[in-house]
Coordinates of C-alpha atoms in Angstrom, one line a residue:
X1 CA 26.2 12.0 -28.2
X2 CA 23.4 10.8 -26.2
X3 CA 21.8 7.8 -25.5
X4 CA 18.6 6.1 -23.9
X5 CA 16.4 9.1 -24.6
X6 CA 13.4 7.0 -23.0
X7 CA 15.2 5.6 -19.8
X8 CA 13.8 5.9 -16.5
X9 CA 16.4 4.2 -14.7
X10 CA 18.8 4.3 -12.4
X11 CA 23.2 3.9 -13.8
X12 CA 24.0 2.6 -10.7
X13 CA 23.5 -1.1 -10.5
X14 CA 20.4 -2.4 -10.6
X15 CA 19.7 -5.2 -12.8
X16 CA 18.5 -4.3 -16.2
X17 CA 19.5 -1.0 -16.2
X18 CA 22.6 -1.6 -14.9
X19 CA 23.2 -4.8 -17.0
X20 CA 22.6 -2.6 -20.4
X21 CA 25.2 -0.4 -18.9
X22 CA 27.8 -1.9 -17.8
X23 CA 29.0 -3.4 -21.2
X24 CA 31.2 -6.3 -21.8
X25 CA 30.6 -9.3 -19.3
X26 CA 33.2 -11.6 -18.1
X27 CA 33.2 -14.0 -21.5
X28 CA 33.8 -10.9 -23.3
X29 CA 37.1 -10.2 -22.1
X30 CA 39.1 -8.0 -19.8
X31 CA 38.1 -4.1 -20.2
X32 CA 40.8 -1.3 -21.7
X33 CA 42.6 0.1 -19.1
X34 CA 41.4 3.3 -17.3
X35 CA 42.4 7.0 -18.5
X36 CA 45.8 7.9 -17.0
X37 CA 45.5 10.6 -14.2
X38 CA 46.4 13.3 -16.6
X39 CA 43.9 12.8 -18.3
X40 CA 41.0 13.2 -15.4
X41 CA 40.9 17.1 -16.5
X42 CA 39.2 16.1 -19.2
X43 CA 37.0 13.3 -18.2
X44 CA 35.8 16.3 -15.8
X45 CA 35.6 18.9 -18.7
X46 CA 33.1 16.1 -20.4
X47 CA 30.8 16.0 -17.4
X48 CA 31.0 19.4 -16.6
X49 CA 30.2 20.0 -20.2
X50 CA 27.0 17.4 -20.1
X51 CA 25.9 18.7 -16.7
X52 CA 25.7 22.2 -17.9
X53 CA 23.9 21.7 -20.9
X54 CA 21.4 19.3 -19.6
X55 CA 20.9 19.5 -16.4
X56 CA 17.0 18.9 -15.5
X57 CA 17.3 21.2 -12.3
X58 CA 18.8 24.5 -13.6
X59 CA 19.6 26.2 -10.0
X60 CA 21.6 23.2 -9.1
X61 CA 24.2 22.9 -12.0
X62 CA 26.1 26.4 -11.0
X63 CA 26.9 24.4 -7.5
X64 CA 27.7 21.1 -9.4
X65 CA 30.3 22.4 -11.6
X66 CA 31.5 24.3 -8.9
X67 CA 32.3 21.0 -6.6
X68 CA 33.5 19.3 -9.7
X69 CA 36.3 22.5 -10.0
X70 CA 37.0 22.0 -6.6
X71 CA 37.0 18.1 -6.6
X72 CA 39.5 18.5 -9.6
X73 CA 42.1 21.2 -8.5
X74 CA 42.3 19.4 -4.3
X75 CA 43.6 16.2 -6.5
X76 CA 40.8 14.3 -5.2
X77 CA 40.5 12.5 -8.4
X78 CA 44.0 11.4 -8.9
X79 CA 43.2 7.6 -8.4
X80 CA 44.2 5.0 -11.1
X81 CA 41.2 2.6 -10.6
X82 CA 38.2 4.1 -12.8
X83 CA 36.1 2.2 -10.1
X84 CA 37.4 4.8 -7.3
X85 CA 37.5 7.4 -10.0
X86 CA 34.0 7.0 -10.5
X87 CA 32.8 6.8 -6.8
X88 CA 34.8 10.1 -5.7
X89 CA 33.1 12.1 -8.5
X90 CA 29.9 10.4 -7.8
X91 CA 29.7 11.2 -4.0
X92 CA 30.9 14.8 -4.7
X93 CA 27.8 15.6 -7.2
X94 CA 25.2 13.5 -5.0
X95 CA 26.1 15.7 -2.1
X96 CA 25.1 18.7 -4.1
X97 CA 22.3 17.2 -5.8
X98 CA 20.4 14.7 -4.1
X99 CA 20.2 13.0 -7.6
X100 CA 20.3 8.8 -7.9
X101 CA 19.9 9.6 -11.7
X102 CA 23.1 12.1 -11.9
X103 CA 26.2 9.8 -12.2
X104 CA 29.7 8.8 -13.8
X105 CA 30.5 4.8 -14.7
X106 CA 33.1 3.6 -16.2
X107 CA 32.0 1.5 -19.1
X108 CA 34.8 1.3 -22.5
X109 CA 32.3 0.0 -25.1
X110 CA 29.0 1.9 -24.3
X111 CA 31.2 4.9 -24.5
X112 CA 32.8 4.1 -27.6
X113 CA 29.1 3.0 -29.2
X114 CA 27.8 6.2 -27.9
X115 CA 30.1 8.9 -29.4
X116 CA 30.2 6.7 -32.8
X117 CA 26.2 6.8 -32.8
X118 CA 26.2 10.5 -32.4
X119 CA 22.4 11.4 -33.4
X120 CA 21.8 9.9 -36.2
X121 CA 20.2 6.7 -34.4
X122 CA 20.7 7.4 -30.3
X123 CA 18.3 4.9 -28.4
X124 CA 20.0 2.4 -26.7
X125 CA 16.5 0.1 -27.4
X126 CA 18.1 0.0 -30.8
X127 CA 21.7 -1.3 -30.5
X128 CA 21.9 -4.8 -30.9
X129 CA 23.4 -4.9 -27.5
X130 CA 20.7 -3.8 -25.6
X131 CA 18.4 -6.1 -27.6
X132 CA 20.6 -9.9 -27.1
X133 CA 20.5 -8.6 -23.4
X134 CA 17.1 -8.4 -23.1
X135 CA 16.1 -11.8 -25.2
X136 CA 18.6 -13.2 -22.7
X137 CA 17.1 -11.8 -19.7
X138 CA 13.4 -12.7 -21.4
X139 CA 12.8 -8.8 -21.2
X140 CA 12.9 -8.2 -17.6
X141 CA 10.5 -11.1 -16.9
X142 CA 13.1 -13.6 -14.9
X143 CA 10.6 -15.7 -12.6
X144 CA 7.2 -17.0 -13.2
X145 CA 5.8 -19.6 -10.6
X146 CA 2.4 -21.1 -9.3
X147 CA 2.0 -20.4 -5.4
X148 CA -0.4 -22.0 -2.9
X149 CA -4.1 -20.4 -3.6
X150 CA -3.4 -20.4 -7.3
X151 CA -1.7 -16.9 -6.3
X152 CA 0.5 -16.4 -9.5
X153 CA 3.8 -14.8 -9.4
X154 CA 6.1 -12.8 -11.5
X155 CA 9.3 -11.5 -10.9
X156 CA 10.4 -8.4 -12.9
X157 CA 14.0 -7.0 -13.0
X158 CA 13.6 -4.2 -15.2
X159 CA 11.0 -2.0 -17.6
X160 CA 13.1 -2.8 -20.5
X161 CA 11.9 -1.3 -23.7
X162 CA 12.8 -3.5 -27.2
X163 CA 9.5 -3.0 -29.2
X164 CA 7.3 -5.6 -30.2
X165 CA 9.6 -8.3 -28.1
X166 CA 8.7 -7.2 -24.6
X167 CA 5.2 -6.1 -25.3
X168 CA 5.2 -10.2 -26.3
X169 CA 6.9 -10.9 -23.4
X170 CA 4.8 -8.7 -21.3
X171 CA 1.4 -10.1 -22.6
X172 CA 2.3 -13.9 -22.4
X173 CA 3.2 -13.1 -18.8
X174 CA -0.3 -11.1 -18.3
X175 CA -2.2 -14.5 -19.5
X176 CA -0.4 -16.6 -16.9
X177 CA -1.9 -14.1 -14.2
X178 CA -5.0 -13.8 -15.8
X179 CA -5.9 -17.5 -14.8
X180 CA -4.9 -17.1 -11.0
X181 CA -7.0 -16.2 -8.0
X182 CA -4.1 -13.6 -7.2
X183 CA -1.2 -12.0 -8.2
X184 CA 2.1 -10.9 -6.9
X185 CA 4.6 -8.6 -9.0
X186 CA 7.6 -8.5 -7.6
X187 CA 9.7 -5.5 -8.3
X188 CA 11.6 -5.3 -5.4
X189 CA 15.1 -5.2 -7.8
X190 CA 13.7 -3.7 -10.4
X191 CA 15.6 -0.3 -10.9
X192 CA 13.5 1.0 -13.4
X193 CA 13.4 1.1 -17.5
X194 CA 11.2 2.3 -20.2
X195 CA 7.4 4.4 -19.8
X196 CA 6.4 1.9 -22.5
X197 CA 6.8 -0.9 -20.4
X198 CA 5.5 0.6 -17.4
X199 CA 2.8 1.7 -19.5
X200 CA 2.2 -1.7 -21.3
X201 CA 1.8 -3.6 -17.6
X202 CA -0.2 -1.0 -16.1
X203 CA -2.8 -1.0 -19.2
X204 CA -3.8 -4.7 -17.8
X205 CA -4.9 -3.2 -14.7
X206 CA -6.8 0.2 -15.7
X207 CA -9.3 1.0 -18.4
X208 CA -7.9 2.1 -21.9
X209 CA -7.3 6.0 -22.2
X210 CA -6.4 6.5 -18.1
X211 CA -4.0 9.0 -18.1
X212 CA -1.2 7.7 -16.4
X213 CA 1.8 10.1 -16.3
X214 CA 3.3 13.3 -18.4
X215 CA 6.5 14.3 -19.1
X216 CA 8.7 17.5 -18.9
X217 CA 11.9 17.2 -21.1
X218 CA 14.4 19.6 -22.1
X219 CA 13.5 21.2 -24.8
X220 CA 10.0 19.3 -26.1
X221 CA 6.7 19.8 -25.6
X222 CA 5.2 17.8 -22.2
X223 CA 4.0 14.2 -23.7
X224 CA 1.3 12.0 -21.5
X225 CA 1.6 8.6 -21.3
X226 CA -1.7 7.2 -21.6
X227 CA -2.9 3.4 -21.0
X228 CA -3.6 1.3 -24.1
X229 CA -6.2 -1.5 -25.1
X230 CA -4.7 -5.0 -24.6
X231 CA -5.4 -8.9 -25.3
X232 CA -8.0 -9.9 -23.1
X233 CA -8.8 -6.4 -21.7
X234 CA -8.3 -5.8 -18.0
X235 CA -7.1 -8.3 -14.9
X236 CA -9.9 -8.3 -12.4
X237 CA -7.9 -10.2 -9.6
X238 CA -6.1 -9.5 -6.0
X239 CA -2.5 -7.6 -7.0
X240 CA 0.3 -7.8 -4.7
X241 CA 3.4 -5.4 -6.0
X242 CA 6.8 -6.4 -4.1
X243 CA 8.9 -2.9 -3.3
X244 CA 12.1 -2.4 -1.6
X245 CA 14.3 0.8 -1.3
X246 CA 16.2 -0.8 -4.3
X247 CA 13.3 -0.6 -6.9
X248 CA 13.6 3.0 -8.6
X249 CA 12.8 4.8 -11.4
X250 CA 10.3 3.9 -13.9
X251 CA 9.1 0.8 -10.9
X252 CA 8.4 3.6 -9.4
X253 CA 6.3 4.7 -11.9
X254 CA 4.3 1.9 -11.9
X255 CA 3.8 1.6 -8.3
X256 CA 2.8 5.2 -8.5
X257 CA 0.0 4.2 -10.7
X258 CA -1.0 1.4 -8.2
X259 CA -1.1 4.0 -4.9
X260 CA -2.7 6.2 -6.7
X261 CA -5.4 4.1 -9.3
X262 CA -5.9 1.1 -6.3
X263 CA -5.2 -1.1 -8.5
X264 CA -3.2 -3.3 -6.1
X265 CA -1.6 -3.5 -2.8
X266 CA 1.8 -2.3 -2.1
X267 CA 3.9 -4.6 0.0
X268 CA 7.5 -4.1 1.2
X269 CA 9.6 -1.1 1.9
X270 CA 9.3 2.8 0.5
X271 CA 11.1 3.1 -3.0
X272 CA 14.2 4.5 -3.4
X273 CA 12.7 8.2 -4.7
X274 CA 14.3 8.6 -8.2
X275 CA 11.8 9.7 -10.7
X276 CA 14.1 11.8 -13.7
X277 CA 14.6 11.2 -16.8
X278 CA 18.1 10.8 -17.9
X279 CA 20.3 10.4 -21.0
X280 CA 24.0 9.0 -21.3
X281 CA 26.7 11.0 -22.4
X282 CA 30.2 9.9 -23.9
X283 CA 33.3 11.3 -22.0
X284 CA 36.9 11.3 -22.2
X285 CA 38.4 8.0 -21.0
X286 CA 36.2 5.0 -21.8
X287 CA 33.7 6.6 -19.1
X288 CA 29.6 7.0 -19.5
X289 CA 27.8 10.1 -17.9
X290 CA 23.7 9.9 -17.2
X291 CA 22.6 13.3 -16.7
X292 CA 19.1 13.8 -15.9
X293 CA 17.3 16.0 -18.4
X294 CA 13.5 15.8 -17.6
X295 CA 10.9 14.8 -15.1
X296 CA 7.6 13.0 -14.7
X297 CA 4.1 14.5 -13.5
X298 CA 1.5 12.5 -11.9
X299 CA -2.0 13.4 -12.6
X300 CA -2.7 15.8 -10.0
X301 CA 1.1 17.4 -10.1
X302 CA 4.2 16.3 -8.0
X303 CA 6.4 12.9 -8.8
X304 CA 8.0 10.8 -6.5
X305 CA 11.6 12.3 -6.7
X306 CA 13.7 12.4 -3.2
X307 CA 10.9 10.8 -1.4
X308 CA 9.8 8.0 -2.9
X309 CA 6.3 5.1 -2.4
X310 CA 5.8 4.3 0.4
X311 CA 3.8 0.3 0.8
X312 CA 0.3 0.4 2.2
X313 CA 2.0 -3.1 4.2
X314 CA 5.6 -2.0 5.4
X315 CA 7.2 -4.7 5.9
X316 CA 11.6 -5.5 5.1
X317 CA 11.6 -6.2 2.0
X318 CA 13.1 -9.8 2.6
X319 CA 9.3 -10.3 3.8
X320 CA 7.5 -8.6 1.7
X321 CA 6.8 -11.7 -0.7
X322 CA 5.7 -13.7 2.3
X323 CA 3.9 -11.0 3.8
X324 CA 1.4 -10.6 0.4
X325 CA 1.2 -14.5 0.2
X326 CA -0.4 -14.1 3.6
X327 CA -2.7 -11.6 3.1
X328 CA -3.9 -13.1 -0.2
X329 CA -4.8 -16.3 1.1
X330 CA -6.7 -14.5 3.9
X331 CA -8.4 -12.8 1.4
X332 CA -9.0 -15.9 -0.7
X333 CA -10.0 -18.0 2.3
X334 CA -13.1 -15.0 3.0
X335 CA -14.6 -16.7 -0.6
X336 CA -14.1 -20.0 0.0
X337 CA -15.7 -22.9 2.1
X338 CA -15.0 -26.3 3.4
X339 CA -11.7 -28.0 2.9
X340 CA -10.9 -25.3 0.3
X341 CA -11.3 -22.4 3.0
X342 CA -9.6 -24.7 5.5
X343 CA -6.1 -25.2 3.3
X344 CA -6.0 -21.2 2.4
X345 CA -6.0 -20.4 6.1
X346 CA -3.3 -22.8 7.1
X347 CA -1.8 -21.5 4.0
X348 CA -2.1 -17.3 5.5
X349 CA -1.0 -18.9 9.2
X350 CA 2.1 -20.4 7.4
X351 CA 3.4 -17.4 5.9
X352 CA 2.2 -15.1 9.0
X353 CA 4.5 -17.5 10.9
X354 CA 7.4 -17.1 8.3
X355 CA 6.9 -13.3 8.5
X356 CA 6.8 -13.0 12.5
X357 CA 8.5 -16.3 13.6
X358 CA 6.5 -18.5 16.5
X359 CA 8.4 -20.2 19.3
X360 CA 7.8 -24.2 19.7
X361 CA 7.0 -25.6 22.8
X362 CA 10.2 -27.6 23.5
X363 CA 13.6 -27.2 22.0
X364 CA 14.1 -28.3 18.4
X365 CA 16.2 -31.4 19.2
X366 CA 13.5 -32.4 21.5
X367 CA 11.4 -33.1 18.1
X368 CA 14.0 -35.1 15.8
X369 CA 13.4 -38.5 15.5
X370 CA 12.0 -41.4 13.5
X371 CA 8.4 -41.6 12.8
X372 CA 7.5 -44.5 10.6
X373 CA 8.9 -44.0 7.5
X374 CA 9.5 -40.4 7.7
X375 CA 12.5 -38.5 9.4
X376 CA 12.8 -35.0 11.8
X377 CA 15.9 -33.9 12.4
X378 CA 17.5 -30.5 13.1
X379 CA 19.3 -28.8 10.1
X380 CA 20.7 -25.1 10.4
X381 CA 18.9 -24.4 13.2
X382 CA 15.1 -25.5 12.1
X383 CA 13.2 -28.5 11.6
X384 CA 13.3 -30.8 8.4
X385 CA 10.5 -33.6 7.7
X386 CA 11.2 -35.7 4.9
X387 CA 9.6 -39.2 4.1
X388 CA 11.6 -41.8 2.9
X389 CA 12.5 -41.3 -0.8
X390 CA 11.0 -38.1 -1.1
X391 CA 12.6 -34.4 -1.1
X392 CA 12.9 -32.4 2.3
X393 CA 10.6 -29.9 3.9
X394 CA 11.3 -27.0 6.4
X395 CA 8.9 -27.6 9.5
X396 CA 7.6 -23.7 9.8
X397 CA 6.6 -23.8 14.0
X398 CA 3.1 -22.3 14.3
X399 CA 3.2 -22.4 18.8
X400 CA 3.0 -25.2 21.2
X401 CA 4.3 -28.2 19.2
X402 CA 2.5 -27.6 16.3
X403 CA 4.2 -26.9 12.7
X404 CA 3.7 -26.4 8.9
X405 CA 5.1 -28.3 6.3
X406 CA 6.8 -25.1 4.2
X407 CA 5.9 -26.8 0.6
X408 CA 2.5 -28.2 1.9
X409 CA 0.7 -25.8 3.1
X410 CA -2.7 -28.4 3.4
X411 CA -0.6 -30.5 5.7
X412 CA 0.2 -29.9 9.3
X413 CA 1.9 -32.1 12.5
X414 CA 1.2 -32.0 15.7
X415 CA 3.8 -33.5 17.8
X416 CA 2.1 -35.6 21.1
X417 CA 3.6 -36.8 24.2
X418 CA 3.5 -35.1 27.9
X419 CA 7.4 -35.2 29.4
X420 CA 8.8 -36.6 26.0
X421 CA 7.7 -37.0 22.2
X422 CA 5.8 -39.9 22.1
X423 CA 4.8 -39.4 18.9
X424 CA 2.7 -36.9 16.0
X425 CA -0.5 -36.6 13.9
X426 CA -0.3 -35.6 10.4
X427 CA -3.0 -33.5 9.7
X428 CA -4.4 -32.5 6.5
X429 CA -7.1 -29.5 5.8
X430 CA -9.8 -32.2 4.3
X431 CA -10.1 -33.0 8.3
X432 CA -8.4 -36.3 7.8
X433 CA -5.9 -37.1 10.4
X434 CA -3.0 -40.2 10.8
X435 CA -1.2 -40.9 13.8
X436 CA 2.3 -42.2 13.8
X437 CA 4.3 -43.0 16.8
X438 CA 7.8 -42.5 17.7
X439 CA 10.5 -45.5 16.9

């Protein structure tokens, strides 16, 4: 009664994974009620059951069914909510462990689906489930937007796995990047997914036949993951990949391959260190166990497994997309010349200032005012410039009274005036300047 044969990812809520296992939303309706307390012995008897059959680390499950005995006969599992169930049993297992892949949710219908399955058909890729959540969450790829520079982004929650519909998915995303001057991947809540996909994505980045990773499962011959001949062949372009301590699992994986390979530049905060393999389990009481039962190996030997990638820029991971807009442009602006040059460098000073915030010369309120036909005022504690009739721009301060325009990056004002704001200049990267005094 297994499920998920394939996953790299994490059960404990992180967006894709977690999405295809929790079950039933909110439109779905309410969820049965949780196994009544007598019944916890056997819930336990299920994981211990899973645990010591499956267990990837073999020294380790004498010392987890021994804290789940324990656990069970102090009463520390007599709790009604399966939330609290789940979290007891969870912390006592991680403590023994060290395992982000080794845990207990409580989820009615993916238990119910996995104990009818049994093995006659037990990859969750192939319930129709799995699949209407992935066309809904267009297979991991939620974001895709133009940035200053022509850098272009992509947001990725998860390496979900349907088949032919994310390798679609994945390509059509691959030609919007192909036509940029950079690109950022953001995985930083990506908590992992399928080798395929990881595999699909990196294949855009390395030549066909690079061995990427292999893998150790119970009972099966190691299998390599290799990359794979795609439309278009490879990207040749600046890559930016987003991390956090959030993105686990098979995104780590990935930005394994991009440490390793150089294919891009890490940016963000060191990964969260989870690199089993795990399948799902049916137990007593509507509950799901993922038991880790294999484990990757880089080229070279080792995985990333209670330690994580660390980012060749560490930054917190709330900067870490600003942060990479800022060193592409810098990068960009090395290429380019005139105005072009000019507009990429405001562009890296903009988003240096976002990442390590400048002082203005005078206090915000000294600023706000009227200025022809466009407004400054002081909103939430920064500066907002909006022209009549049009929408409203954060004023990013860049020192003295100078300041960005956040969504025009080609545009900058310079406040004048000695004691008092007499007025500012707009300036623009083409050199062009127009000064407007103060009503």
């Amino acid at each position: 009664m297994k499920i998920a044969l394939a996953a790299l990812a994490l059960s404990a809520g992180l967006p894709i994974a977690a999405q295809a296992q929790q079950g039933p939303g909110p439109t779905q309706g309410p969820a049965p009620m949780a196994a009544p307390a007598a019944r916890k012995a056997e819930v336990v008897a299920g994981i211990r059951k899973a645990i010591a059959e499956n267990y990837v680390v073999a020294g380790k499950r004498a010392g987890l069914d021994a804290a789940l005995v324990k656990g069970l006969k102090a009463g520390r599992y007599d709790v009604a909510d399966p939330g609290e169930f789940a979290r007891r049993l969870n912390e006592d297992l991680y403590a023994v462990a060290q395992d982000k892949h080794l845990s207990l949710f409580f989820d009615p219908r993916m238990s119910a689906e996995i104990a009818g399955r049994g093995s006659q058909n037990d990859e969750i890729e192939d319930t129709p489930f799995f699949r209407t959540m992935m066309r809904q969450r267009n297979y991991g790829i939620t974001e895709m937007k133009l940035l200053p520079g022509n850098v272009r982004y992509i947001r990725y929650d998860g390496f979900g796995w349907t088949g032919a519909e994310s390798r679609a998915a994945i390509d059509a995303a691959m030609a919007f990047l192909r036509e940029g001057d950079a690109a950022i991947l953001d995985l930083r809540g990506n908590g992992g997914g399928s080798p395929e996909a990881v595999r699909r994505i990196a294949s855009y980045f390395v030549p066909a036949g690079t061995l990427l990773v292999t893998f150790h499962l119970r009972g099966e011959a190691p299998t390599s993951s290799t990359s794979e001949a795609v439309p278009g062949g490879q990207l040749r372009l600046p890559l930016y990949v987003l991390t956090s301590n959030r993105a686990a699992s098979a995104a780590e994986e990935f930005v394994s391959h991009v440490a390793r390979l150089g294919f891009g530049t890490l940016v963000g905060e060191t990964t969260a260190g989870a690199a089993y393999r795990n399948e799902h389990f049916a137990v007593p009481g509507g509950y799901v166990m993922s038991v880790s039962i294999g484990y990757p190996e880089l080229p070279g030997g080792g995985n990333w497994e209670g330690k994580g990638v660390a980012p060749k820029i560490a930054v917190p991971a709330d900067r870490a997309l600003d942060r990479a807009q800022q060193d592409a442009a810098l990068k960009l602006a090395e290429k380019a010349q005139g105005a072009q040059r000019t507009e990429l460098e405001w562009t890296a000073a903009l988003y240096a200032a976002r990442v390590t915030p400048v002082a203005p010369a005078r206090a915000l309120a000294a600023y706000a005012g009227r200025f022809g036909p466009r407004t400054v005022a002081v909103e939430n504690g920064a500066l907002t410039w909006q022209r009549d009739g049009a929408p409203k721009s954060a004023m990013v301060p860049l020192g003295g009274d100078l300041f960005a325009l956040e969504f025009d990056p080609r545009t900058r004002v310079r406040f004048t005036g000695e004691a008092a704001i007499a007025g500012l200049v707009i300036e623009r990267a083409d050199g062009s300047s127009s000064p407007v005094a103060r009503e």
